[in-house]
XYZ file of C-alpha atoms in Angstrom:
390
model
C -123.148 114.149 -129.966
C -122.996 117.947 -129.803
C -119.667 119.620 -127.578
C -122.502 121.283 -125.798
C -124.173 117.718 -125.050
C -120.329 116.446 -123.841
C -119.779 119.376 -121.388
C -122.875 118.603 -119.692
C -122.857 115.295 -119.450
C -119.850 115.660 -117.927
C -121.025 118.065 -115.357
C -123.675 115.446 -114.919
C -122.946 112.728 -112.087
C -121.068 110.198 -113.462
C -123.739 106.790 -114.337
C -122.226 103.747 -113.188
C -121.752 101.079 -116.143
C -125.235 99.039 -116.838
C -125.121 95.718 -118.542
C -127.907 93.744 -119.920
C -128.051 91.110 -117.789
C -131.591 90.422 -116.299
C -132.492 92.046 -112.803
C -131.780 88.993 -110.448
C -134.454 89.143 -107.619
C -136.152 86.933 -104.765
C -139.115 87.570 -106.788
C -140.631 84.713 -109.224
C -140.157 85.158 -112.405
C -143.266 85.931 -114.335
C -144.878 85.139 -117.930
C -144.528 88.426 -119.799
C -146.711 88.649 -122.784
C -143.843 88.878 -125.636
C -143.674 91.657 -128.111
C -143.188 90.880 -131.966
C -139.746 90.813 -133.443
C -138.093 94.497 -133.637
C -137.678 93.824 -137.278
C -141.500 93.097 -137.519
C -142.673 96.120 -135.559
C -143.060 98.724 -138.672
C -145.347 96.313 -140.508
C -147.072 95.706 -136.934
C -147.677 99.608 -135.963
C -148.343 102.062 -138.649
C -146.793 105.001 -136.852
C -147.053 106.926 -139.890
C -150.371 108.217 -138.677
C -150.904 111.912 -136.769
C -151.445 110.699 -133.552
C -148.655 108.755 -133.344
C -146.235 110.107 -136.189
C -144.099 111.823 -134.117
C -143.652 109.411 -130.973
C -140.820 107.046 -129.986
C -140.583 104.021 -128.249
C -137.694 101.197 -127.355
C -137.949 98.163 -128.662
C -135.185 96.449 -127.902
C -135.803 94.308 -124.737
C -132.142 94.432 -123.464
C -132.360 98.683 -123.695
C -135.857 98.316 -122.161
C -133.693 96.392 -119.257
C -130.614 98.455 -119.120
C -133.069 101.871 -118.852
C -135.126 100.384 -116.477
C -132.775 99.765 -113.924
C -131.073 103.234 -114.845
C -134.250 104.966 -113.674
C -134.934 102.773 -110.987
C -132.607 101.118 -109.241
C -128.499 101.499 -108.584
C -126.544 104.945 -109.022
C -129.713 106.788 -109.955
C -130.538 109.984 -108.157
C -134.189 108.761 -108.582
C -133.767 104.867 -107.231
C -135.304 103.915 -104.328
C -137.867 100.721 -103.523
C -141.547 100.464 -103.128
C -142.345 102.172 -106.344
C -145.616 102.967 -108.029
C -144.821 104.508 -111.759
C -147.088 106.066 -113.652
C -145.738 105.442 -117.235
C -147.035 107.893 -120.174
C -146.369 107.467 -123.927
C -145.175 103.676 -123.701
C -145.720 103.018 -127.146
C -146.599 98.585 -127.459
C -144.504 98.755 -123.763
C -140.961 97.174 -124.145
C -139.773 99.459 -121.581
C -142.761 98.829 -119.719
C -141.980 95.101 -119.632
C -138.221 95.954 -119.094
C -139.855 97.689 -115.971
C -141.698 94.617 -114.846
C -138.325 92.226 -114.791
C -137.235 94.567 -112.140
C -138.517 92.519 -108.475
C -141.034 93.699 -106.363
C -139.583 95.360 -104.362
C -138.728 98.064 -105.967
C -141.575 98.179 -108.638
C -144.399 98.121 -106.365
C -146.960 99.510 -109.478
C -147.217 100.135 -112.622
C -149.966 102.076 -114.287
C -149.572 102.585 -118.025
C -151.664 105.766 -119.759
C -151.959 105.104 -123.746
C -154.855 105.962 -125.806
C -154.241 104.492 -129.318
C -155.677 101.438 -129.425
C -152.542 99.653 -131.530
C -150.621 99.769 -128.735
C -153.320 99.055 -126.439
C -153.688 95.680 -127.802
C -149.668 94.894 -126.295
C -150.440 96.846 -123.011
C -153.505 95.026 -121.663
C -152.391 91.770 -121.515
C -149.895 92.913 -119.285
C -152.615 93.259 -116.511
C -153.283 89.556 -116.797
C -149.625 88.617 -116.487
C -149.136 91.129 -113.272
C -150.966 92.010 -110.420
C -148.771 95.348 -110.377
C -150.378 96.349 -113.644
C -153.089 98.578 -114.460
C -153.527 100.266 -118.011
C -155.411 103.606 -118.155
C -156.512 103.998 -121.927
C -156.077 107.403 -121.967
C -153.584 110.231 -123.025
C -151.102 110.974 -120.170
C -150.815 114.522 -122.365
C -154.109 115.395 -121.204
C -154.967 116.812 -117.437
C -157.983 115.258 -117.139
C -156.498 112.009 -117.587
C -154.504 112.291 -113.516
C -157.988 113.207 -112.073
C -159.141 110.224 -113.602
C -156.736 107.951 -112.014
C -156.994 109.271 -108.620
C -161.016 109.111 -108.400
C -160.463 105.908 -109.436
C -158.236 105.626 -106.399
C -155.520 104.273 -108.371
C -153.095 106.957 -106.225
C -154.742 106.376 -102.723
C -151.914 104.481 -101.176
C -149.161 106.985 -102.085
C -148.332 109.885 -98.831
C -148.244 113.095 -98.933
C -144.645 114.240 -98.138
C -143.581 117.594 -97.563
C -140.801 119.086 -99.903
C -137.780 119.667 -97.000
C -138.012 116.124 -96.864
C -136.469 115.711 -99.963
C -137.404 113.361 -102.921
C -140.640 111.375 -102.513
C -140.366 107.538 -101.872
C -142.822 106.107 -103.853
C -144.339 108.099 -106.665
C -142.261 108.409 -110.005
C -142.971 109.467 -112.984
C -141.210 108.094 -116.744
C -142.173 108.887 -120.358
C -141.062 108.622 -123.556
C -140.973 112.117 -124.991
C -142.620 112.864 -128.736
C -140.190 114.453 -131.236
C -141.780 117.657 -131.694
C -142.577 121.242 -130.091
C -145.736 119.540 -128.604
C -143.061 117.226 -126.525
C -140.675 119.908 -126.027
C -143.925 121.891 -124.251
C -145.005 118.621 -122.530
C -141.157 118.792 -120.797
C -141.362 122.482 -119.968
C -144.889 122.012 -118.552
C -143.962 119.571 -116.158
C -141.140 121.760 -114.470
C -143.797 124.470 -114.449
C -145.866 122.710 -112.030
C -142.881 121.858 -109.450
C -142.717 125.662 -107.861
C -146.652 125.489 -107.723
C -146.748 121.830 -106.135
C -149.231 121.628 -109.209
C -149.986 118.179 -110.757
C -148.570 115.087 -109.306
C -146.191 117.310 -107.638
C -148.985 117.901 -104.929
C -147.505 114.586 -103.303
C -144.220 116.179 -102.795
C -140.675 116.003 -104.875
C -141.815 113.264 -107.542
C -138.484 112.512 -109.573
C -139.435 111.784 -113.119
C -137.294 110.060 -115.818
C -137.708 111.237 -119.714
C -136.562 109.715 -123.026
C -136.249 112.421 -125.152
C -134.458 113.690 -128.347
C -131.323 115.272 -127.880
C -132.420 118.896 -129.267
C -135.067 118.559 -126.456
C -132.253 117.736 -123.617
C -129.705 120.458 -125.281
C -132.902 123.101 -124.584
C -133.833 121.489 -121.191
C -130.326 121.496 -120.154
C -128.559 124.601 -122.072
C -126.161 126.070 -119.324
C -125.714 130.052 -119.107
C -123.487 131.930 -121.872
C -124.331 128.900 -124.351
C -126.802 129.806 -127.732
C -129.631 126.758 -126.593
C -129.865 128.307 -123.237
C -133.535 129.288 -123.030
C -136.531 129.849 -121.134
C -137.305 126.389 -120.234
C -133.234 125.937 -119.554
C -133.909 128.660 -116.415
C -136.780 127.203 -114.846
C -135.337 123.471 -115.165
C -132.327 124.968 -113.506
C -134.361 126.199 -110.773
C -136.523 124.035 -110.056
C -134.497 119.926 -110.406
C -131.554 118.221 -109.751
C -130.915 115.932 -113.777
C -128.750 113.669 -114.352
C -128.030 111.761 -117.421
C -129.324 108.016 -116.926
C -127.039 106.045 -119.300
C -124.519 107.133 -121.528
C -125.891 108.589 -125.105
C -123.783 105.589 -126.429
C -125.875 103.207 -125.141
C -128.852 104.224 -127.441
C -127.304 104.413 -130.578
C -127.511 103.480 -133.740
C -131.037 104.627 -133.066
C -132.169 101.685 -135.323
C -131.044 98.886 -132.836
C -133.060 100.347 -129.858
C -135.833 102.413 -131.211
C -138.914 102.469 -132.728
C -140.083 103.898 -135.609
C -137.004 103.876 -138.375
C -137.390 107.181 -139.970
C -139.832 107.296 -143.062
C -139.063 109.323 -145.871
C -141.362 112.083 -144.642
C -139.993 112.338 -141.790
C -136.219 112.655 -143.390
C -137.777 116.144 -144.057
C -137.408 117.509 -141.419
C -135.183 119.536 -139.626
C -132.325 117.447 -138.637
C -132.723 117.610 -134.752
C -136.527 117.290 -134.645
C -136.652 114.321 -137.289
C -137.214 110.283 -136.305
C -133.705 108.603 -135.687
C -132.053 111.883 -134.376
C -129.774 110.500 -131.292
C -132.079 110.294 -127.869
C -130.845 111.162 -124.373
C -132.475 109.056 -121.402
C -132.646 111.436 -118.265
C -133.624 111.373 -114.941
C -134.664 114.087 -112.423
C -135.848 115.323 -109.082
C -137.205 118.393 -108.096
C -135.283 120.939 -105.009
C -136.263 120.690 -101.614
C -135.395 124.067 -101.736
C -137.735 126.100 -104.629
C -136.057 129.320 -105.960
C -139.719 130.260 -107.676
C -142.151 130.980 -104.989
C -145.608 129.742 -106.222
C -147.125 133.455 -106.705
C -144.255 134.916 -108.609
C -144.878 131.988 -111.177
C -146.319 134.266 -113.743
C -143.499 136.670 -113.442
C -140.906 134.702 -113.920
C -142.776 133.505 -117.096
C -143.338 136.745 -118.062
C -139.954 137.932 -117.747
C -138.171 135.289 -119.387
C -140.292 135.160 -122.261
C -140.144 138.653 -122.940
C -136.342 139.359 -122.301
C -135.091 135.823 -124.199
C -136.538 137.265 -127.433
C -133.642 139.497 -127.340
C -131.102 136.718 -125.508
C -128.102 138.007 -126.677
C -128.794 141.890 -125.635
C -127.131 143.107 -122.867
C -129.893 143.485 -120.003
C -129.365 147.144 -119.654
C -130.539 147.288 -123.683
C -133.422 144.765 -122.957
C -135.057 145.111 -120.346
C -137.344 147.941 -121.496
C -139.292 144.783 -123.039
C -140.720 144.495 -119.583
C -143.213 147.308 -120.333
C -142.588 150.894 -120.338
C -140.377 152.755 -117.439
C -138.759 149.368 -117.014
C -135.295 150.831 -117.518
C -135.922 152.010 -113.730
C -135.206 149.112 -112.248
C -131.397 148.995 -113.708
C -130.941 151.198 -110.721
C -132.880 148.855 -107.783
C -130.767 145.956 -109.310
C -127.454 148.041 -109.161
C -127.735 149.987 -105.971
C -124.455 150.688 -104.652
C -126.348 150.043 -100.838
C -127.138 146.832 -101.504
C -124.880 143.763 -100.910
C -122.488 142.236 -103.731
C -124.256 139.713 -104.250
C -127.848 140.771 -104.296
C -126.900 142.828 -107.105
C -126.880 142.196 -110.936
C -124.445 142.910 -113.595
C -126.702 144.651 -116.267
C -124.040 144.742 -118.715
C -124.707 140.883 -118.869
C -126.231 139.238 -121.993
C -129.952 137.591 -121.039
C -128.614 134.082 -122.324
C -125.570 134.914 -119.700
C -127.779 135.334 -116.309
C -127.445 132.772 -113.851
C -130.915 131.615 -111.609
C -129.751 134.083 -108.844
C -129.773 136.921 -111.209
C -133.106 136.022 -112.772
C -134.310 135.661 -108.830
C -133.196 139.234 -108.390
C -134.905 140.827 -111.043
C -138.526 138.433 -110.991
C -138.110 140.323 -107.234
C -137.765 144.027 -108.380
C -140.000 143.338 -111.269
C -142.359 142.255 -108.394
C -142.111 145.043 -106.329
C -142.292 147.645 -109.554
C -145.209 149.330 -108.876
C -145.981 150.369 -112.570
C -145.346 146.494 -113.380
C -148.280 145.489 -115.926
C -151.424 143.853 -114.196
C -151.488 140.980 -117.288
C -148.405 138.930 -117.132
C -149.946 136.341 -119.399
C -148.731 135.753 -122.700
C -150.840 133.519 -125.315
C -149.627 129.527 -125.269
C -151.751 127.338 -125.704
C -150.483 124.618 -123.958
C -150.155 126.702 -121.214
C -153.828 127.723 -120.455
C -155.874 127.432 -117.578
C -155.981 123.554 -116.061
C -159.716 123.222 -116.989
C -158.269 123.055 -120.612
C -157.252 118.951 -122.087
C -153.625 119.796 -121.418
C -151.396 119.775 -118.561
């Protein structure tokens, strides 16, 4: 684990010690389709194929357990009862079963997206064994696939609940995270849609909880004044309250917990992105309190993307990137009339600027009258919602 990874966790609320012992519950116990043998799951699942090459899953049933509760129940800044999760990327569903041991009472629902049919053939029989159950056989990558559960009224018991009443006490969100740029994107997407009340985030403050690599977690999570600290580090800042869920000790070695074991292939890569690279389990919940407003979306996005290209230039050097005459707004951010701390210190790398400086600026950029009328920049994955991706 990275300094950078220890300083935040540490910054982190502290997780209270989780053991593996089964969740103890009024609730009968249930027969839970098994899973094979970890040591038999490589011959079971080829995961050497592209759809699923780059995707991890637990395996072990006593992780599965210990993360379950971590997300759900105890210490966790997401616990709370009467839950309906909407699990995406659960691989054959160990953590999905680890999330059925927990009682009643606090899992309410369970409905599993997964499109490759592998896994499918370990997810559906979990609908016979529980009522709380339902498994959507599609991609929980792709927009289309959250209309599709709420026309077929799969959401029409969960409230609407206005943000300023903080976190919302029934929906939840939890996915394993792919190790690639793909899952990095699928991250950063999600806490794009929080300022908008965009996606499921239309219900109110949904907390979500992410396995993810590391790398991803050091990006997500990169404080000001450190090299990872990035665009996606800003509006996560912004926009959540995270917490680490469990100790990074508590998923390694990677081969006790996780599935796949890293092919040779995969060895290839670079060493943060590859199969077997240490994992971080998170959880999160968006602010009450959103320092984007919804229509200044694009100009944050705008601005960040174009001044992080040149992240360790002082602002005063970088901010012509915002189009030309941009070096005018040095003096609306630096007026001697305003207040101390409505202004900005220019002199200030980009990787150095806190959320409240980056507020200031999105607001002069804003009010710039010779600010460009196109503020989007080509991404794919960020296109219009009529596109397959969130």
């Amino acid at each position: 684990m990275t300094s950078l990874l220890r300083s935040q966790l540490r910054s982190l609320r502290a997780c209270r010690p989780l053991h593996c012992a089964r969740h103890t519950s009024s609730t009968p116990p249930r027969d839970i389709p098994p899973l094979p043998p970890h040591d038999e799951w490589r011959a079971t699942f080829n995961t050497t194929m592209g759809a699923v090459r780059d995707r991890i899953s637990v395996a072990n049933p006593d992780t599965a357990d210990i993360l379950a509760k971590a997300f759900l129940t105890g210490n966790s800044i997401a616990a709370g009862q009467g839950k309906t999760v909407i699990e995406c990327y659960p691989g054959p569903g160990a953590l999905s079963r680890g999330l059925l041991r927990l009682d009643d009472k606090t899992l309410e629902r369970l409905i599993i997206l997964e499109d490759w049919e592998p896994y499918l053939e370990y997810l559906r029989p979990l609908e016979q064994a529980d009522p709380r159950v339902t498994v959507v056989p599609l991609s929980g990558f792709s927009w289309s696939t959250y209309a599709h559960i709420e026309e077929k009224g799969l959401l029409d018991h969960i409230k609407t609940v206005p943000y300023e009443q903080g976190m919302h006490p029934q929906l939840h969100f939890v996915s394993h995270i792919p190790q690639n740029i793909s899952g990095e994107q699928f991250v950063a997407q999600l806490f794009r849609n929080i300022p908008t009340h965009s996606w499921l985030f239309k219900y109110g403050c949904v907390p979500m909880s992410f396995i993810m690599g590391e790398w991803i977690w050091e990006r997500v999570a990169a404080l000001r004044k450190t090299i990872p600290r990035c665009k996606v580090s800003v509006i996560t800042e912004a926009t959540a309250d995270m917490q680490a869920a469990v100790r990074p000790s508590v998923l390694q070695p990677y081969a006790q917990h996780l599935h796949p074991r890293p092919t040779s292939q995969q060895l290839k890569k670079p060493e943060s992105r590859r199969i077997g690279h240490p994992l971080a389990a998170i959880n999160t919940v968006p602010y009450a309190e959103q320092v984007i407003a919804p229509h200044l979306l694009d100009a944050w996005d705008y601005c960040l993307r174009k001044l992080f290209v040149l992240k360790s230039t002082p602002l005063n050097k970088a901010i012509s990137a915002l189009g030309p005459g941009a070096d005018s707004l040095l003096r609306v951010l630096t007026a001697k009339d305003l207040p101390p701390e409505q202004r900005v210190d220019v002199t200030q790398r980009v990787r150095d600027m806190s959320v409240s400086d980056w507020a200031l600026l999105i607001r002069a950029f804003d009010n710039w009258p010779f600010a460009p009328e196109n503020l989007v920049i080509s991404d794919a994955f960020l296109e219009d919602r009529r596109d397959r991706s969130l």
